PDB file of C-alpha atoms in Angstrom:
ATOM      1  CA  MET Y   1     125.236 176.027  95.580  1.00 56.00           C
ATOM      2  CA  ASN Y   2     125.470 174.073  99.037  1.00 60.00           C
ATOM      3  CA  SER Y   3     124.538 170.883  99.838  1.00 66.00           C
ATOM      4  CA  GLN Y   4     121.906 172.314 102.005  1.00 65.00           C
ATOM      5  CA  SER Y   5     120.714 174.941  99.706  1.00 67.00           C
ATOM      6  CA  SER Y   6     119.986 172.296  96.843  1.00 81.00           C
ATOM      7  CA  SER Y   7     118.569 170.595  99.944  1.00 91.00           C
ATOM      8  CA  SER Y   8     115.781 172.962  99.821  1.00 93.00           C
ATOM      9  CA  ARG Y   9     115.375 173.461  96.118  1.00 95.00           C
ATOM     10  CA  GLN Y  10     114.752 169.650  96.457  1.00 95.00           C
ATOM     11  CA  GLN Y  11     112.472 169.607  99.093  1.00 96.00           C
ATOM     12  CA  ILE Y  12     110.265 172.843  97.747  1.00 97.00           C
ATOM     13  CA  LEU Y  13     110.850 170.880  93.618  1.00 96.00           C
ATOM     14  CA  GLU Y  14     109.156 167.566  95.220  1.00 96.00           C
ATOM     15  CA  THR Y  15     106.673 169.135  97.766  1.00 97.00           C
ATOM     16  CA  ALA Y  16     105.530 171.427  94.322  1.00 98.00           C
ATOM     17  CA  SER Y  17     105.551 168.346  91.838  1.00 97.00           C
ATOM     18  CA  GLN Y  18     102.830 166.812  94.386  1.00 97.00           C
ATOM     19  CA  LEU Y  19     100.765 169.779  94.912  1.00 97.00           C
ATOM     20  CA  PHE Y  20     100.226 170.599  91.596  1.00 97.00           C
ATOM     21  CA  TYR Y  21      99.411 166.878  90.696  1.00 97.00           C
ATOM     22  CA  GLN Y  22      97.490 166.181  93.121  1.00 96.00           C
ATOM     23  CA  LYS Y  23      95.084 169.533  93.213  1.00 96.00           C
ATOM     24  CA  GLY Y  24      96.166 171.293  89.971  1.00 95.00           C
ATOM     25  CA  ILE Y  25      98.613 174.079  89.410  1.00 96.00           C
ATOM     26  CA  GLN Y  26      95.945 177.232  89.892  1.00 94.00           C
ATOM     27  CA  ASN Y  27      94.894 175.600  92.935  1.00 96.00           C
ATOM     28  CA  VAL Y  28      98.150 175.520  94.475  1.00 97.00           C
ATOM     29  CA  GLY Y  29      99.776 178.934  95.736  1.00 96.00           C
ATOM     30  CA  ILE Y  30     102.949 180.156  96.907  1.00 96.00           C
ATOM     31  CA  ASN Y  31     102.149 180.005 100.355  1.00 96.00           C
ATOM     32  CA  GLU Y  32     100.804 176.400 100.600  1.00 97.00           C
ATOM     33  CA  VAL Y  33     104.133 175.153  98.676  1.00 97.00           C
ATOM     34  CA  ILE Y  34     106.070 177.046 101.646  1.00 97.00           C
ATOM     35  CA  ALA Y  35     104.043 175.104 104.540  1.00 96.00           C
ATOM     36  CA  ALA Y  36     104.476 172.160 102.885  1.00 97.00           C
ATOM     37  CA  SER Y  37     107.817 172.555 102.467  1.00 96.00           C
ATOM     38  CA  GLU Y  38     108.878 173.843 105.153  1.00 95.00           C
ATOM     39  CA  VAL Y  39     111.583 176.452 103.994  1.00 95.00           C
ATOM     40  CA  ALA Y  40     110.930 180.074 104.485  1.00 94.00           C
ATOM     41  CA  LYS Y  41     109.126 182.395 101.855  1.00 95.00           C
ATOM     42  CA  ARG Y  42     112.306 183.714 101.146  1.00 95.00           C
ATOM     43  CA  THR Y  43     114.091 180.600 101.073  1.00 95.00           C
ATOM     44  CA  LEU Y  44     111.432 179.344  98.377  1.00 95.00           C
ATOM     45  CA  TYR Y  45     112.175 182.922  96.626  1.00 95.00           C
ATOM     46  CA  ARG Y  46     115.647 182.733  95.878  1.00 95.00           C
ATOM     47  CA  HIS Y  47     115.312 179.527  94.278  1.00 96.00           C
ATOM     48  CA  PHE Y  48     112.536 179.854  92.120  1.00 96.00           C
ATOM     49  CA  PRO Y  49     111.538 184.274  91.856  1.00 96.00           C
ATOM     50  CA  SER Y  50     107.303 183.643  90.579  1.00 95.00           C
ATOM     51  CA  LYS Y  51     105.208 180.788  90.375  1.00 95.00           C
ATOM     52  CA  ASP Y  52     105.790 181.019  86.520  1.00 95.00           C
ATOM     53  CA  GLN Y  53     109.398 179.505  87.297  1.00 96.00           C
ATOM     54  CA  LEU Y  54     108.333 177.160  90.101  1.00 97.00           C
ATOM     55  CA  ILE Y  55     105.792 175.673  87.588  1.00 97.00           C
ATOM     56  CA  GLU Y  56     108.368 175.350  84.976  1.00 97.00           C
ATOM     57  CA  GLU Y  57     111.337 174.014  87.029  1.00 97.00           C
ATOM     58  CA  VAL Y  58     108.547 171.356  88.544  1.00 97.00           C
ATOM     59  CA  MET Y  59     107.523 170.340  84.846  1.00 97.00           C
ATOM     60  CA  LYS Y  60     110.999 170.346  84.236  1.00 97.00           C
ATOM     61  CA  TYR Y  61     112.001 167.808  87.151  1.00 97.00           C
ATOM     62  CA  ARG Y  62     108.302 165.956  86.466  1.00 96.00           C
ATOM     63  CA  ALA Y  63     109.509 165.640  82.678  1.00 97.00           C
ATOM     64  CA  VAL Y  64     113.154 164.041  84.011  1.00 97.00           C
ATOM     65  CA  GLN Y  65     111.665 161.634  86.788  1.00 96.00           C
ATOM     66  CA  TRP Y  66     108.687 159.943  84.334  1.00 97.00           C
ATOM     67  CA  LEU Y  67     110.228 159.894  80.742  1.00 97.00           C
ATOM     68  CA  CYS Y  68     113.499 158.139  83.273  1.00 97.00           C
ATOM     69  CA  TRP Y  69     110.874 155.560  84.609  1.00 96.00           C
ATOM     70  CA  PHE Y  70     108.994 155.123  81.051  1.00 96.00           C
ATOM     71  CA  GLU Y  71     112.317 154.265  79.496  1.00 95.00           C
ATOM     72  CA  THR Y  72     113.458 151.742  81.625  1.00 95.00           C
ATOM     73  CA  THR Y  73     110.372 150.229  82.703  1.00 95.00           C
ATOM     74  CA  VAL Y  74     109.319 149.461  78.674  1.00 95.00           C
ATOM     75  CA  ALA Y  75     112.986 148.292  78.279  1.00 93.00           C
ATOM     76  CA  ASP Y  76     112.942 145.561  80.420  1.00 93.00           C
ATOM     77  CA  ARG Y  77     109.855 143.955  78.967  1.00 92.00           C
ATOM     78  CA  GLY Y  78     109.918 141.833  76.243  1.00 88.00           C
ATOM     79  CA  ASN Y  79     113.113 140.766  73.745  1.00 92.00           C
ATOM     80  CA  THR Y  80     111.941 141.703  71.007  1.00 95.00           C
ATOM     81  CA  ALA Y  81     110.767 145.813  69.346  1.00 95.00           C
ATOM     82  CA  ARG Y  82     107.328 144.338  68.805  1.00 96.00           C
ATOM     83  CA  GLU Y  83     106.764 143.079  72.506  1.00 96.00           C
ATOM     84  CA  LYS Y  84     108.569 146.559  73.628  1.00 96.00           C
ATOM     85  CA  LEU Y  85     106.018 148.323  71.490  1.00 97.00           C
ATOM     86  CA  LEU Y  86     103.277 146.285  73.363  1.00 97.00           C
ATOM     87  CA  ALA Y  87     104.322 146.537  76.635  1.00 97.00           C
ATOM     88  CA  THR Y  88     104.416 150.805  76.767  1.00 97.00           C
ATOM     89  CA  PHE Y  89     100.332 149.529  77.365  1.00 97.00           C
ATOM     90  CA  ASP Y  90     101.337 147.334  79.933  1.00 97.00           C
ATOM     91  CA  VAL Y  91     103.434 149.835  81.530  1.00 97.00           C
ATOM     92  CA  LEU Y  92     100.728 152.653  81.347  1.00 97.00           C
ATOM     93  CA  GLN Y  93      98.019 150.331  82.821  1.00 97.00           C
ATOM     94  CA  GLU Y  94      99.901 150.012  85.693  1.00 97.00           C
ATOM     95  CA  TRP Y  95     100.290 154.035  86.728  1.00 97.00           C
ATOM     96  CA  TYR Y  96      97.132 154.163  85.125  1.00 97.00           C
ATOM     97  CA  ALA Y  97      96.098 152.148  88.250  1.00 97.00           C
ATOM     98  CA  SER Y  98      97.678 153.152  91.115  1.00 95.00           C
ATOM     99  CA  PRO Y  99      96.465 154.845  93.605  1.00 94.00           C
ATOM    100  CA  ASP Y 100      97.577 158.530  93.170  1.00 93.00           C
ATOM    101  CA  PHE Y 101      97.261 158.654  89.520  1.00 96.00           C
ATOM    102  CA  ARG Y 102      95.292 162.053  88.625  1.00 95.00           C
ATOM    103  CA  GLY Y 103      96.381 161.964  84.885  1.00 95.00           C
ATOM    104  CA  CYS Y 104      98.854 162.775  82.500  1.00 95.00           C
ATOM    105  CA  PRO Y 105     100.789 165.612  84.281  1.00 96.00           C
ATOM    106  CA  PHE Y 106     101.909 167.468  81.273  1.00 95.00           C
ATOM    107  CA  ILE Y 107      98.841 167.111  79.521  1.00 94.00           C
ATOM    108  CA  ASN Y 108      96.940 167.971  82.783  1.00 94.00           C
ATOM    109  CA  ALA Y 109      99.344 171.150  82.785  1.00 94.00           C
ATOM    110  CA  VAL Y 110      98.801 172.367  78.820  1.00 93.00           C
ATOM    111  CA  LEU Y 111      94.498 172.517  79.710  1.00 93.00           C
ATOM    112  CA  GLU Y 112      94.868 174.024  82.910  1.00 93.00           C
ATOM    113  CA  ILE Y 113      97.806 176.871  81.642  1.00 92.00           C
ATOM    114  CA  ALA Y 114      95.949 176.663  78.069  1.00 86.00           C
ATOM    115  CA  ASP Y 115      99.147 178.977  77.112  1.00 91.00           C
ATOM    116  CA  ALA Y 116     101.243 177.995  74.636  1.00 92.00           C
ATOM    117  CA  SER Y 117     104.147 180.509  74.880  1.00 94.00           C
ATOM    118  CA  HIS Y 118     104.171 179.121  78.548  1.00 94.00           C
ATOM    119  CA  PRO Y 119     107.378 177.424  79.405  1.00 94.00           C
ATOM    120  CA  ALA Y 120     105.136 174.570  80.853  1.00 93.00           C
ATOM    121  CA  HIS Y 121     103.737 174.054  78.020  1.00 94.00           C
ATOM    122  CA  GLN Y 122     107.057 173.992  76.536  1.00 94.00           C
ATOM    123  CA  VAL Y 123     108.236 171.578  78.229  1.00 96.00           C
ATOM    124  CA  SER Y 124     105.067 169.168  77.898  1.00 95.00           C
ATOM    125  CA  VAL Y 125     105.774 169.654  74.200  1.00 95.00           C
ATOM    126  CA  ARG Y 126     109.458 167.983  74.822  1.00 96.00           C
ATOM    127  CA  VAL Y 127     108.193 165.072  76.781  1.00 97.00           C
ATOM    128  CA  ARG Y 128     105.659 164.146  73.913  1.00 96.00           C
ATOM    129  CA  GLU Y 129     109.016 164.439  71.791  1.00 97.00           C
ATOM    130  CA  ALA Y 130     111.219 162.026  73.405  1.00 97.00           C
ATOM    131  CA  ILE Y 131     108.422 159.783  74.028  1.00 97.00           C
ATOM    132  CA  ARG Y 132     107.859 159.714  69.832  1.00 97.00           C
ATOM    133  CA  ASN Y 133     111.076 159.660  69.714  1.00 97.00           C
ATOM    134  CA  GLN Y 134     111.771 156.071  71.650  1.00 96.00           C
ATOM    135  CA  ILE Y 135     108.198 154.761  69.957  1.00 97.00           C
ATOM    136  CA  MET Y 136     110.094 155.691  66.501  1.00 97.00           C
ATOM    137  CA  GLN Y 137     113.328 153.870  67.345  1.00 96.00           C
ATOM    138  CA  LEU Y 138     111.343 150.968  68.561  1.00 96.00           C
ATOM    139  CA  ALA Y 139     109.452 151.098  65.350  1.00 96.00           C
ATOM    140  CA  ARG Y 140     112.693 150.745  63.309  1.00 96.00           C
ATOM    141  CA  GLN Y 141     113.841 147.696  64.960  1.00 95.00           C
ATOM    142  CA  ALA Y 142     110.454 146.032  64.635  1.00 95.00           C
ATOM    143  CA  GLY Y 143     110.808 146.876  60.936  1.00 93.00           C
ATOM    144  CA  ILE Y 144     108.093 149.314  60.226  1.00 94.00           C
ATOM    145  CA  CYS Y 145     108.745 151.414  57.061  1.00 89.00           C
ATOM    146  CA  ASP Y 146     107.221 154.822  58.284  1.00 93.00           C
ATOM    147  CA  PRO Y 147     108.556 155.194  61.806  1.00 96.00           C
ATOM    148  CA  GLU Y 148     107.391 158.633  61.565  1.00 96.00           C
ATOM    149  CA  SER Y 149     103.895 158.314  60.699  1.00 95.00           C
ATOM    150  CA  PHE Y 150     103.550 155.055  63.595  1.00 96.00           C
ATOM    151  CA  SER Y 151     104.735 157.500  66.203  1.00 96.00           C
ATOM    152  CA  GLN Y 152     102.231 160.372  65.300  1.00 96.00           C
ATOM    153  CA  GLN Y 153      99.705 157.392  65.304  1.00 96.00           C
ATOM    154  CA  TYR Y 154     100.957 155.609  68.801  1.00 97.00           C
ATOM    155  CA  LEU Y 155     101.000 159.333  70.750  1.00 96.00           C
ATOM    156  CA  LEU Y 156      97.282 159.251  69.724  1.00 96.00           C
ATOM    157  CA  LEU Y 157      96.968 156.499  71.241  1.00 97.00           C
ATOM    158  CA  ILE Y 158      98.578 157.271  74.350  1.00 96.00           C
ATOM    159  CA  GLY Y 159      96.770 160.353  74.316  1.00 95.00           C
ATOM    160  CA  GLY Y 160      93.578 159.107  74.472  1.00 96.00           C
ATOM    161  CA  ALA Y 161      94.073 155.877  76.491  1.00 97.00           C
ATOM    162  CA  SER Y 162      95.708 158.388  79.172  1.00 96.00           C
ATOM    163  CA  LEU Y 163      92.841 160.577  79.186  1.00 94.00           C
ATOM    164  CA  MET Y 164      90.013 157.653  79.234  1.00 95.00           C
ATOM    165  CA  ALA Y 165      92.069 156.120  82.044  1.00 96.00           C
ATOM    166  CA  THR Y 166      91.469 160.432  83.260  1.00 94.00           C
ATOM    167  CA  ILE Y 167      87.797 160.598  82.825  1.00 94.00           C
ATOM    168  CA  GLU Y 168      86.574 156.905  83.681  1.00 94.00           C
ATOM    169  CA  GLY Y 169      89.357 156.391  86.801  1.00 92.00           C
ATOM    170  CA  ALA Y 170      90.000 153.133  85.528  1.00 93.00           C
ATOM    171  CA  PRO Y 171      93.080 151.697  83.387  1.00 95.00           C
ATOM    172  CA  ALA Y 172      91.407 149.514  80.584  1.00 95.00           C
ATOM    173  CA  GLY Y 173      92.131 152.035  78.070  1.00 95.00           C
ATOM    174  CA  ALA Y 174      95.605 150.710  78.032  1.00 97.00           C
ATOM    175  CA  LYS Y 175      94.235 147.020  76.859  1.00 97.00           C
ATOM    176  CA  TYR Y 176      92.321 148.968  74.384  1.00 97.00           C
ATOM    177  CA  ALA Y 177      95.044 150.875  73.030  1.00 97.00           C
ATOM    178  CA  GLN Y 178      97.333 148.332  73.091  1.00 97.00           C
ATOM    179  CA  THR Y 179      94.878 146.407  70.649  1.00 97.00           C
ATOM    180  CA  VAL Y 180      94.775 148.989  67.975  1.00 97.00           C
ATOM    181  CA  LEU Y 181      98.924 149.196  68.577  1.00 97.00           C
ATOM    182  CA  SER Y 182      99.112 145.676  67.984  1.00 96.00           C
ATOM    183  CA  THR Y 183      96.990 146.120  64.576  1.00 95.00           C
ATOM    184  CA  LEU Y 184      98.848 149.512  63.834  1.00 93.00           C
ATOM    185  CA  ILE Y 185     102.374 147.024  63.730  1.00 95.00           C
ATOM    186  CA  ASP Y 186     101.416 144.502  62.173  1.00 91.00           C
ATOM    187  CA  ASN Y 187      99.520 146.412  58.939  1.00 89.00           C
ATOM    188  CA  ALA Y 188     103.256 147.989  59.055  1.00 86.00           C
ATOM    189  CA  ILE Y 189     105.280 145.555  59.124  1.00 83.00           C
ATOM    190  CA  ASN Y 190     103.210 143.773  56.409  1.00 71.00           C
ATOM    191  CA  GLN Y 191     103.677 147.032  54.118  1.00 70.00           C
ATOM    192  CA  VAL Y 192     106.929 146.274  54.060  1.00 57.00           C
ATOM    193  CA  GLN Y 193     106.804 142.557  53.024  1.00 59.00           C
ATOM    194  CA  THR Y 194     104.331 142.982  50.097  1.00 52.00           C
TER     195      THR Y 194
END
């Protein structure tokens, strides 16, 4: 792939990603992506032969960006694993408070497409697993005896906080989730010590 072709593909991905997130996947047609990307129809179809393939590639693109942002930002917060676990909700609160926040793009895609066999659904599942693995690693470092169960409980908190931020248009759910997370951590550590 030459640099111009790579640049066109990147332009299409970035534009489609923004449009899908702002308006919803089902509300954005290929012609809108072409117009906003300022590419020829033929160029778009050379890179993405169908809308489903474009959706899948946009979700993969967003997943890489989001996971990199989350992991890097959390790594810069706190000195201990416990502090980093709690800081995840500070990071999320900042995201929820950003003016362009329109909900979790991965939850949005799953709800919009509603087909568990669609590749976008599978990308969302992989994002969930990547978050869970990061949390399990921090949980082990924090001395939590059952990091598997803890990570699943964490996912309930992040999902609830994300939905609350989407529905209410406010980031307060992150603080509530952080308070519950603190209790979960303390209980899980106390179980090990008793």
